[in-house]
JSON list of C-alpha atoms in Angstrom, two decimals:
[
{"chain": "A", "resi": 30, "resn": "UNK", "atom": "CA", "xyz": [5.56, -26.71, -7.22]},
{"chain": "A", "resi": 31, "resn": "UNK", "atom": "CA", "xyz": [3.22, -30.04, -7.18]},
{"chain": "A", "resi": 32, "resn": "UNK", "atom": "CA", "xyz": [0.06, -28.79, -6.79]},
{"chain": "A", "resi": 33, "resn": "UNK", "atom": "CA", "xyz": [-0.96, -31.11, -3.56]},
{"chain": "A", "resi": 34, "resn": "UNK", "atom": "CA", "xyz": [1.70, -29.24, -2.30]},
{"chain": "A", "resi": 35, "resn": "UNK", "atom": "CA", "xyz": [0.57, -25.76, -3.38]},
{"chain": "A", "resi": 36, "resn": "UNK", "atom": "CA", "xyz": [-3.30, -26.35, -1.73]},
{"chain": "A", "resi": 37, "resn": "UNK", "atom": "CA", "xyz": [-1.57, -27.68, 1.96]},
{"chain": "A", "resi": 38, "resn": "UNK", "atom": "CA", "xyz": [0.38, -24.45, 1.65]},
{"chain": "A", "resi": 39, "resn": "UNK", "atom": "CA", "xyz": [-2.31, -22.61, 1.19]},
{"chain": "A", "resi": 40, "resn": "UNK", "atom": "CA", "xyz": [-4.58, -23.83, 3.93]},
{"chain": "A", "resi": 41, "resn": "UNK", "atom": "CA", "xyz": [-0.98, -23.92, 6.11]},
{"chain": "A", "resi": 42, "resn": "UNK", "atom": "CA", "xyz": [-1.40, -20.24, 6.03]},
{"chain": "A", "resi": 43, "resn": "UNK", "atom": "CA", "xyz": [-5.42, -19.24, 7.07]},
{"chain": "A", "resi": 44, "resn": "UNK", "atom": "CA", "xyz": [-6.45, -19.07, 3.04]},
{"chain": "A", "resi": 45, "resn": "UNK", "atom": "CA", "xyz": [-10.10, -20.53, 2.41]},
{"chain": "A", "resi": 46, "resn": "UNK", "atom": "CA", "xyz": [-10.13, -23.62, -0.05]},
{"chain": "A", "resi": 47, "resn": "UNK", "atom": "CA", "xyz": [-12.94, -25.42, -1.00]},
{"chain": "A", "resi": 48, "resn": "UNK", "atom": "CA", "xyz": [-13.66, -28.99, -0.23]},
{"chain": "A", "resi": 49, "resn": "UNK", "atom": "CA", "xyz": [-10.89, -31.02, -2.16]},
{"chain": "A", "resi": 50, "resn": "UNK", "atom": "CA", "xyz": [-9.23, -34.36, -2.64]},
{"chain": "A", "resi": 51, "resn": "UNK", "atom": "CA", "xyz": [-6.13, -35.38, -5.08]},
{"chain": "A", "resi": 52, "resn": "UNK", "atom": "CA", "xyz": [-6.99, -38.49, -5.97]},
{"chain": "A", "resi": 53, "resn": "UNK", "atom": "CA", "xyz": [-5.65, -42.02, -8.81]},
{"chain": "A", "resi": 54, "resn": "UNK", "atom": "CA", "xyz": [-7.62, -44.32, -8.83]},
{"chain": "A", "resi": 55, "resn": "UNK", "atom": "CA", "xyz": [-11.28, -44.89, -9.41]},
{"chain": "A", "resi": 56, "resn": "UNK", "atom": "CA", "xyz": [-11.91, -46.21, -6.18]},
{"chain": "A", "resi": 57, "resn": "UNK", "atom": "CA", "xyz": [-10.44, -42.98, -3.84]},
{"chain": "A", "resi": 58, "resn": "UNK", "atom": "CA", "xyz": [-12.38, -40.90, -6.31]},
{"chain": "A", "resi": 59, "resn": "UNK", "atom": "CA", "xyz": [-15.66, -42.76, -5.77]},
{"chain": "A", "resi": 60, "resn": "UNK", "atom": "CA", "xyz": [-15.01, -41.99, -2.02]},
{"chain": "A", "resi": 61, "resn": "UNK", "atom": "CA", "xyz": [-14.12, -38.79, -2.89]},
{"chain": "A", "resi": 62, "resn": "UNK", "atom": "CA", "xyz": [-17.23, -37.84, -4.60]},
{"chain": "A", "resi": 63, "resn": "UNK", "atom": "CA", "xyz": [-19.37, -39.86, -2.39]},
{"chain": "A", "resi": 64, "resn": "UNK", "atom": "CA", "xyz": [-18.06, -37.53, 1.00]},
{"chain": "A", "resi": 65, "resn": "UNK", "atom": "CA", "xyz": [-17.64, -34.65, -0.75]},
{"chain": "A", "resi": 66, "resn": "UNK", "atom": "CA", "xyz": [-21.37, -34.10, -2.37]},
{"chain": "A", "resi": 67, "resn": "UNK", "atom": "CA", "xyz": [-22.70, -32.45, -6.13]},
{"chain": "A", "resi": 68, "resn": "UNK", "atom": "CA", "xyz": [-21.67, -30.73, -7.28]},
{"chain": "A", "resi": 69, "resn": "UNK", "atom": "CA", "xyz": [-17.93, -30.77, -7.98]},
{"chain": "A", "resi": 70, "resn": "UNK", "atom": "CA", "xyz": [-15.16, -29.93, -10.53]},
{"chain": "A", "resi": 71, "resn": "UNK", "atom": "CA", "xyz": [-12.13, -32.09, -11.65]},
{"chain": "A", "resi": 72, "resn": "UNK", "atom": "CA", "xyz": [-9.09, -31.16, -12.85]},
{"chain": "A", "resi": 73, "resn": "UNK", "atom": "CA", "xyz": [-5.63, -32.46, -13.66]},
{"chain": "A", "resi": 74, "resn": "UNK", "atom": "CA", "xyz": [-2.43, -32.75, -12.22]},
{"chain": "A", "resi": 75, "resn": "UNK", "atom": "CA", "xyz": [1.25, -33.38, -13.09]},
{"chain": "A", "resi": 76, "resn": "UNK", "atom": "CA", "xyz": [4.06, -31.57, -12.69]},
{"chain": "A", "resi": 77, "resn": "UNK", "atom": "CA", "xyz": [4.82, -31.53, -16.50]},
{"chain": "A", "resi": 78, "resn": "UNK", "atom": "CA", "xyz": [1.20, -29.41, -16.53]},
{"chain": "A", "resi": 79, "resn": "UNK", "atom": "CA", "xyz": [1.09, -25.81, -16.10]},
{"chain": "A", "resi": 80, "resn": "UNK", "atom": "CA", "xyz": [-1.91, -24.25, -17.68]},
{"chain": "A", "resi": 81, "resn": "UNK", "atom": "CA", "xyz": [-4.71, -27.67, -17.33]},
{"chain": "A", "resi": 82, "resn": "UNK", "atom": "CA", "xyz": [-7.25, -25.38, -19.50]},
{"chain": "A", "resi": 83, "resn": "UNK", "atom": "CA", "xyz": [-4.06, -25.96, -22.37]},
{"chain": "A", "resi": 84, "resn": "UNK", "atom": "CA", "xyz": [-4.18, -29.38, -22.14]},
{"chain": "A", "resi": 85, "resn": "UNK", "atom": "CA", "xyz": [-8.69, -29.78, -21.99]},
{"chain": "A", "resi": 86, "resn": "UNK", "atom": "CA", "xyz": [-7.99, -30.43, -18.38]},
{"chain": "A", "resi": 87, "resn": "UNK", "atom": "CA", "xyz": [-10.96, -28.32, -16.77]},
{"chain": "A", "resi": 88, "resn": "UNK", "atom": "CA", "xyz": [-14.42, -29.37, -16.03]},
{"chain": "A", "resi": 89, "resn": "UNK", "atom": "CA", "xyz": [-16.82, -27.76, -14.80]},
{"chain": "A", "resi": 90, "resn": "UNK", "atom": "CA", "xyz": [-20.51, -28.38, -13.09]},
{"chain": "A", "resi": 91, "resn": "UNK", "atom": "CA", "xyz": [-20.45, -32.10, -12.45]},
{"chain": "A", "resi": 92, "resn": "UNK", "atom": "CA", "xyz": [-23.54, -33.35, -11.07]},
{"chain": "A", "resi": 93, "resn": "UNK", "atom": "CA", "xyz": [-23.30, -37.10, -10.60]},
{"chain": "A", "resi": 94, "resn": "UNK", "atom": "CA", "xyz": [-21.38, -40.19, -9.41]},
{"chain": "A", "resi": 95, "resn": "UNK", "atom": "CA", "xyz": [-21.82, -42.01, -13.24]},
{"chain": "A", "resi": 96, "resn": "UNK", "atom": "CA", "xyz": [-20.71, -38.56, -15.27]},
{"chain": "A", "resi": 97, "resn": "UNK", "atom": "CA", "xyz": [-17.29, -38.25, -12.60]},
{"chain": "A", "resi": 98, "resn": "UNK", "atom": "CA", "xyz": [-16.15, -41.12, -12.97]},
{"chain": "A", "resi": 99, "resn": "UNK", "atom": "CA", "xyz": [-16.27, -41.12, -16.86]},
{"chain": "A", "resi": 100, "resn": "UNK", "atom": "CA", "xyz": [-14.61, -37.73, -16.41]},
{"chain": "A", "resi": 101, "resn": "UNK", "atom": "CA", "xyz": [-12.63, -38.80, -14.10]},
{"chain": "A", "resi": 102, "resn": "UNK", "atom": "CA", "xyz": [-11.31, -41.12, -16.31]},
{"chain": "A", "resi": 103, "resn": "UNK", "atom": "CA", "xyz": [-10.79, -39.68, -19.77]},
{"chain": "A", "resi": 104, "resn": "UNK", "atom": "CA", "xyz": [-9.11, -37.20, -17.62]},
{"chain": "A", "resi": 105, "resn": "UNK", "atom": "CA", "xyz": [-6.32, -39.19, -16.11]},
{"chain": "A", "resi": 106, "resn": "UNK", "atom": "CA", "xyz": [-5.49, -40.26, -19.94]},
{"chain": "A", "resi": 107, "resn": "UNK", "atom": "CA", "xyz": [-4.25, -36.96, -20.99]},
{"chain": "A", "resi": 108, "resn": "UNK", "atom": "CA", "xyz": [-0.45, -36.55, -21.23]},
{"chain": "A", "resi": 109, "resn": "UNK", "atom": "CA", "xyz": [1.35, -35.69, -18.07]},
{"chain": "A", "resi": 110, "resn": "UNK", "atom": "CA", "xyz": [-1.18, -36.45, -15.52]},
{"chain": "A", "resi": 111, "resn": "UNK", "atom": "CA", "xyz": [-0.58, -38.09, -12.40]},
{"chain": "A", "resi": 112, "resn": "UNK", "atom": "CA", "xyz": [-4.35, -37.82, -10.57]},
{"chain": "A", "resi": 113, "resn": "UNK", "atom": "CA", "xyz": [-7.21, -36.17, -10.78]},
{"chain": "A", "resi": 114, "resn": "UNK", "atom": "CA", "xyz": [-7.96, -32.26, -8.12]},
{"chain": "A", "resi": 115, "resn": "UNK", "atom": "CA", "xyz": [-11.80, -33.36, -6.92]},
{"chain": "A", "resi": 116, "resn": "UNK", "atom": "CA", "xyz": [-13.24, -29.62, -5.93]},
{"chain": "A", "resi": 117, "resn": "UNK", "atom": "CA", "xyz": [-16.29, -29.12, -4.60]},
{"chain": "A", "resi": 118, "resn": "UNK", "atom": "CA", "xyz": [-17.60, -26.33, -6.97]},
{"chain": "A", "resi": 119, "resn": "UNK", "atom": "CA", "xyz": [-18.23, -22.99, -5.64]},
{"chain": "A", "resi": 120, "resn": "UNK", "atom": "CA", "xyz": [-21.18, -21.63, -7.23]},
{"chain": "A", "resi": 121, "resn": "UNK", "atom": "CA", "xyz": [-21.72, -18.08, -5.42]},
{"chain": "A", "resi": 122, "resn": "UNK", "atom": "CA", "xyz": [-19.27, -14.97, -5.09]},
{"chain": "A", "resi": 123, "resn": "UNK", "atom": "CA", "xyz": [-17.25, -12.82, -7.62]},
{"chain": "A", "resi": 124, "resn": "UNK", "atom": "CA", "xyz": [-13.66, -14.67, -10.06]},
{"chain": "A", "resi": 125, "resn": "UNK", "atom": "CA", "xyz": [-10.91, -12.12, -8.87]},
{"chain": "A", "resi": 126, "resn": "UNK", "atom": "CA", "xyz": [-7.16, -12.88, -9.07]},
{"chain": "A", "resi": 127, "resn": "UNK", "atom": "CA", "xyz": [-4.46, -12.41, -6.39]},
{"chain": "A", "resi": 128, "resn": "UNK", "atom": "CA", "xyz": [-1.26, -13.37, -6.38]},
{"chain": "A", "resi": 129, "resn": "UNK", "atom": "CA", "xyz": [2.94, -12.46, -5.67]},
{"chain": "A", "resi": 130, "resn": "UNK", "atom": "CA", "xyz": [5.92, -13.12, -7.63]},
{"chain": "A", "resi": 131, "resn": "UNK", "atom": "CA", "xyz": [9.32, -11.98, -7.38]},
{"chain": "A", "resi": 132, "resn": "UNK", "atom": "CA", "xyz": [10.57, -8.84, -10.16]},
{"chain": "A", "resi": 133, "resn": "UNK", "atom": "CA", "xyz": [14.20, -7.94, -10.13]},
{"chain": "A", "resi": 134, "resn": "UNK", "atom": "CA", "xyz": [13.35, -4.47, -9.71]},
{"chain": "A", "resi": 135, "resn": "UNK", "atom": "CA", "xyz": [10.74, -4.34, -7.38]},
{"chain": "A", "resi": 136, "resn": "UNK", "atom": "CA", "xyz": [11.87, -7.57, -5.02]},
{"chain": "A", "resi": 137, "resn": "UNK", "atom": "CA", "xyz": [8.68, -8.96, -4.16]},
{"chain": "A", "resi": 138, "resn": "UNK", "atom": "CA", "xyz": [5.71, -7.64, -5.63]},
{"chain": "A", "resi": 139, "resn": "UNK", "atom": "CA", "xyz": [1.42, -8.61, -4.50]},
{"chain": "A", "resi": 140, "resn": "UNK", "atom": "CA", "xyz": [-0.82, -8.24, -7.37]},
{"chain": "A", "resi": 141, "resn": "UNK", "atom": "CA", "xyz": [-4.95, -7.78, -7.25]},
{"chain": "A", "resi": 142, "resn": "UNK", "atom": "CA", "xyz": [-7.04, -8.03, -10.50]},
{"chain": "A", "resi": 143, "resn": "UNK", "atom": "CA", "xyz": [-9.99, -8.97, -12.03]},
{"chain": "A", "resi": 144, "resn": "UNK", "atom": "CA", "xyz": [-11.21, -12.22, -13.31]},
{"chain": "A", "resi": 145, "resn": "UNK", "atom": "CA", "xyz": [-13.94, -14.31, -14.48]},
{"chain": "A", "resi": 146, "resn": "UNK", "atom": "CA", "xyz": [-17.11, -11.57, -15.87]},
{"chain": "A", "resi": 147, "resn": "UNK", "atom": "CA", "xyz": [-15.32, -8.44, -14.92]},
{"chain": "A", "resi": 148, "resn": "UNK", "atom": "CA", "xyz": [-12.65, -10.10, -17.45]},
{"chain": "A", "resi": 149, "resn": "UNK", "atom": "CA", "xyz": [-13.25, -6.98, -19.65]},
{"chain": "A", "resi": 150, "resn": "UNK", "atom": "CA", "xyz": [-11.17, -4.76, -16.62]},
{"chain": "A", "resi": 151, "resn": "UNK", "atom": "CA", "xyz": [-8.35, -7.10, -17.39]},
{"chain": "A", "resi": 152, "resn": "UNK", "atom": "CA", "xyz": [-5.55, -3.86, -17.12]},
{"chain": "A", "resi": 153, "resn": "UNK", "atom": "CA", "xyz": [-7.62, -3.20, -13.96]},
{"chain": "A", "resi": 154, "resn": "UNK", "atom": "CA", "xyz": [-5.00, -4.20, -11.59]},
{"chain": "A", "resi": 155, "resn": "UNK", "atom": "CA", "xyz": [-3.37, -3.09, -8.13]},
{"chain": "A", "resi": 156, "resn": "UNK", "atom": "CA", "xyz": [0.75, -3.82, -7.56]},
{"chain": "A", "resi": 157, "resn": "UNK", "atom": "CA", "xyz": [1.88, -3.33, -3.58]},
{"chain": "A", "resi": 158, "resn": "UNK", "atom": "CA", "xyz": [6.14, -4.22, -3.17]},
{"chain": "A", "resi": 159, "resn": "UNK", "atom": "CA", "xyz": [5.90, -7.03, -0.28]},
{"chain": "A", "resi": 160, "resn": "UNK", "atom": "CA", "xyz": [5.74, -7.41, 2.51]},
{"chain": "A", "resi": 161, "resn": "UNK", "atom": "CA", "xyz": [2.28, -5.33, 2.67]},
{"chain": "A", "resi": 162, "resn": "UNK", "atom": "CA", "xyz": [-0.01, -3.85, 6.08]},
{"chain": "A", "resi": 163, "resn": "UNK", "atom": "CA", "xyz": [-3.43, -4.13, 5.82]},
{"chain": "A", "resi": 164, "resn": "UNK", "atom": "CA", "xyz": [-3.11, -0.53, 4.42]},
{"chain": "A", "resi": 165, "resn": "UNK", "atom": "CA", "xyz": [-1.67, -1.32, 2.11]},
{"chain": "A", "resi": 166, "resn": "UNK", "atom": "CA", "xyz": [-4.22, -4.38, 1.48]},
{"chain": "A", "resi": 167, "resn": "UNK", "atom": "CA", "xyz": [-6.90, -2.06, 1.49]},
{"chain": "A", "resi": 168, "resn": "UNK", "atom": "CA", "xyz": [-5.29, 0.57, -0.59]},
{"chain": "A", "resi": 169, "resn": "UNK", "atom": "CA", "xyz": [-5.25, -2.03, -3.13]},
{"chain": "A", "resi": 170, "resn": "UNK", "atom": "CA", "xyz": [-8.78, -3.24, -3.35]},
{"chain": "A", "resi": 171, "resn": "UNK", "atom": "CA", "xyz": [-9.56, 0.03, -3.42]},
{"chain": "A", "resi": 172, "resn": "UNK", "atom": "CA", "xyz": [-7.61, 1.39, -5.90]},
{"chain": "A", "resi": 173, "resn": "UNK", "atom": "CA", "xyz": [-9.13, -1.56, -9.11]},
{"chain": "A", "resi": 174, "resn": "UNK", "atom": "CA", "xyz": [-12.76, -0.11, -10.19]},
{"chain": "A", "resi": 175, "resn": "UNK", "atom": "CA", "xyz": [-13.69, -3.77, -10.10]},
{"chain": "A", "resi": 176, "resn": "UNK", "atom": "CA", "xyz": [-14.33, -3.48, -6.69]},
{"chain": "A", "resi": 177, "resn": "UNK", "atom": "CA", "xyz": [-16.66, -0.77, -6.72]},
{"chain": "A", "resi": 178, "resn": "UNK", "atom": "CA", "xyz": [-18.79, -3.81, -7.99]},
{"chain": "A", "resi": 179, "resn": "UNK", "atom": "CA", "xyz": [-18.25, -6.54, -5.98]},
{"chain": "A", "resi": 180, "resn": "UNK", "atom": "CA", "xyz": [-18.31, -4.20, -2.29]},
{"chain": "A", "resi": 181, "resn": "UNK", "atom": "CA", "xyz": [-21.96, -3.05, -2.99]},
{"chain": "A", "resi": 182, "resn": "UNK", "atom": "CA", "xyz": [-22.64, -6.23, -4.97]},
{"chain": "A", "resi": 183, "resn": "UNK", "atom": "CA", "xyz": [-23.67, -6.79, -8.63]},
{"chain": "A", "resi": 184, "resn": "UNK", "atom": "CA", "xyz": [-26.23, -8.49, -10.80]},
{"chain": "A", "resi": 185, "resn": "UNK", "atom": "CA", "xyz": [-27.66, -10.50, -7.96]},
{"chain": "A", "resi": 186, "resn": "UNK", "atom": "CA", "xyz": [-25.43, -11.55, -5.29]},
{"chain": "A", "resi": 187, "resn": "UNK", "atom": "CA", "xyz": [-24.46, -10.09, -2.20]},
{"chain": "A", "resi": 188, "resn": "UNK", "atom": "CA", "xyz": [-21.63, -7.93, -1.58]},
{"chain": "A", "resi": 189, "resn": "UNK", "atom": "CA", "xyz": [-17.78, -9.25, -0.84]},
{"chain": "A", "resi": 190, "resn": "UNK", "atom": "CA", "xyz": [-16.36, -9.48, 2.01]},
{"chain": "A", "resi": 191, "resn": "UNK", "atom": "CA", "xyz": [-13.63, -7.25, 2.24]},
{"chain": "A", "resi": 192, "resn": "UNK", "atom": "CA", "xyz": [-12.34, -8.43, 5.25]},
{"chain": "A", "resi": 193, "resn": "UNK", "atom": "CA", "xyz": [-11.89, -11.56, 3.62]},
{"chain": "A", "resi": 194, "resn": "UNK", "atom": "CA", "xyz": [-10.15, -10.77, 0.39]},
{"chain": "A", "resi": 195, "resn": "UNK", "atom": "CA", "xyz": [-7.75, -7.86, 2.50]},
{"chain": "A", "resi": 196, "resn": "UNK", "atom": "CA", "xyz": [-6.89, -10.96, 4.34]},
{"chain": "A", "resi": 197, "resn": "UNK", "atom": "CA", "xyz": [-5.66, -13.64, 1.57]},
{"chain": "A", "resi": 198, "resn": "UNK", "atom": "CA", "xyz": [-3.88, -10.43, -0.15]},
{"chain": "A", "resi": 199, "resn": "UNK", "atom": "CA", "xyz": [-1.97, -10.21, 3.34]},
{"chain": "A", "resi": 200, "resn": "UNK", "atom": "CA", "xyz": [-1.54, -13.89, 4.23]},
{"chain": "A", "resi": 201, "resn": "UNK", "atom": "CA", "xyz": [-0.53, -14.92, -0.52]},
{"chain": "A", "resi": 202, "resn": "UNK", "atom": "CA", "xyz": [2.55, -11.50, 1.23]},
{"chain": "A", "resi": 203, "resn": "UNK", "atom": "CA", "xyz": [3.38, -13.18, 4.63]},
{"chain": "A", "resi": 204, "resn": "UNK", "atom": "CA", "xyz": [4.14, -16.49, 2.50]},
{"chain": "A", "resi": 205, "resn": "UNK", "atom": "CA", "xyz": [6.22, -14.57, -0.71]},
{"chain": "A", "resi": 206, "resn": "UNK", "atom": "CA", "xyz": [8.18, -13.52, 2.84]},
{"chain": "A", "resi": 207, "resn": "UNK", "atom": "CA", "xyz": [9.06, -16.61, 5.00]},
{"chain": "A", "resi": 208, "resn": "UNK", "atom": "CA", "xyz": [9.22, -18.59, 1.31]},
{"chain": "A", "resi": 209, "resn": "UNK", "atom": "CA", "xyz": [12.50, -17.22, -0.76]},
{"chain": "A", "resi": 210, "resn": "UNK", "atom": "CA", "xyz": [12.47, -20.05, -3.02]},
{"chain": "A", "resi": 211, "resn": "UNK", "atom": "CA", "xyz": [8.51, -18.84, -4.15]},
{"chain": "A", "resi": 212, "resn": "UNK", "atom": "CA", "xyz": [9.17, -16.93, -7.57]},
{"chain": "A", "resi": 213, "resn": "UNK", "atom": "CA", "xyz": [5.47, -16.79, -7.81]},
{"chain": "A", "resi": 214, "resn": "UNK", "atom": "CA", "xyz": [2.18, -17.57, -6.90]},
{"chain": "A", "resi": 215, "resn": "UNK", "atom": "CA", "xyz": [-0.87, -17.18, -8.30]},
{"chain": "A", "resi": 216, "resn": "UNK", "atom": "CA", "xyz": [-3.88, -17.75, -6.96]},
{"chain": "A", "resi": 217, "resn": "UNK", "atom": "CA", "xyz": [-6.76, -17.80, -9.76]},
{"chain": "A", "resi": 218, "resn": "UNK", "atom": "CA", "xyz": [-9.63, -17.28, -9.14]},
{"chain": "A", "resi": 219, "resn": "UNK", "atom": "CA", "xyz": [-10.66, -16.51, -6.38]},
{"chain": "A", "resi": 220, "resn": "UNK", "atom": "CA", "xyz": [-13.78, -16.41, -5.34]},
{"chain": "A", "resi": 221, "resn": "UNK", "atom": "CA", "xyz": [-15.05, -13.66, -3.44]},
{"chain": "A", "resi": 222, "resn": "UNK", "atom": "CA", "xyz": [-18.43, -14.37, -1.16]},
{"chain": "A", "resi": 223, "resn": "UNK", "atom": "CA", "xyz": [-20.70, -12.53, 0.77]},
{"chain": "A", "resi": 224, "resn": "UNK", "atom": "CA", "xyz": [-18.62, -14.61, 4.15]},
{"chain": "A", "resi": 225, "resn": "UNK", "atom": "CA", "xyz": [-15.18, -15.77, 2.75]},
{"chain": "A", "resi": 226, "resn": "UNK", "atom": "CA", "xyz": [-12.14, -15.05, -0.44]},
{"chain": "A", "resi": 227, "resn": "UNK", "atom": "CA", "xyz": [-11.83, -18.47, -1.25]},
{"chain": "A", "resi": 228, "resn": "UNK", "atom": "CA", "xyz": [-8.53, -19.82, -3.68]},
{"chain": "A", "resi": 229, "resn": "UNK", "atom": "CA", "xyz": [-10.00, -22.41, -6.62]},
{"chain": "A", "resi": 230, "resn": "UNK", "atom": "CA", "xyz": [-6.98, -22.83, -8.03]},
{"chain": "A", "resi": 231, "resn": "UNK", "atom": "CA", "xyz": [-3.15, -21.89, -7.49]},
{"chain": "A", "resi": 232, "resn": "UNK", "atom": "CA", "xyz": [0.18, -21.88, -8.92]},
{"chain": "A", "resi": 233, "resn": "UNK", "atom": "CA", "xyz": [3.05, -21.69, -7.10]},
{"chain": "A", "resi": 234, "resn": "UNK", "atom": "CA", "xyz": [6.43, -21.93, -8.98]},
{"chain": "A", "resi": 235, "resn": "UNK", "atom": "CA", "xyz": [9.99, -22.26, -7.56]},
{"chain": "A", "resi": 236, "resn": "UNK", "atom": "CA", "xyz": [13.23, -20.46, -7.84]}
]
């Protein structure tokens, strides 16, 4: 699924995303940068680009218009790029991964896993068969080891909002149930802050 449509779908299901805009022209980028404010993140977007990092298509912590426009033009030259996603950079929260996928045996699986500095817990994941209840989502969060850190506060950060994480897990389950064409959803990373769970990137694969 096109990145732009994927972000629109998240918003339709009331999932939080950073302030963003997709831009094809430098003039559009300048207007977006002024509206969003710094720091920002830029990412390539194109139907043939599966993993943005594989093509060096992600730039973070951009803090000036001059730097931003230079990077915008550089990214537009990457093969397969159709437009650039310009986002407000999330500077707080814990990185986690929430997703869903069709499985031949279990039909539809929802997954919660670690991201960012918690990648040492790569195998620290929890699965449930969709559709989920709030109790299922709560149990998933309780099962992963990193939840003890993020729900209490870690490295000087405020505790993550348990309710926001659970609501996002449930929203992914609802989306998987509502659209039979969706084969896989990957929200990576999701920034779990003290008030929200913000999906900074999304990949949706259709059958």
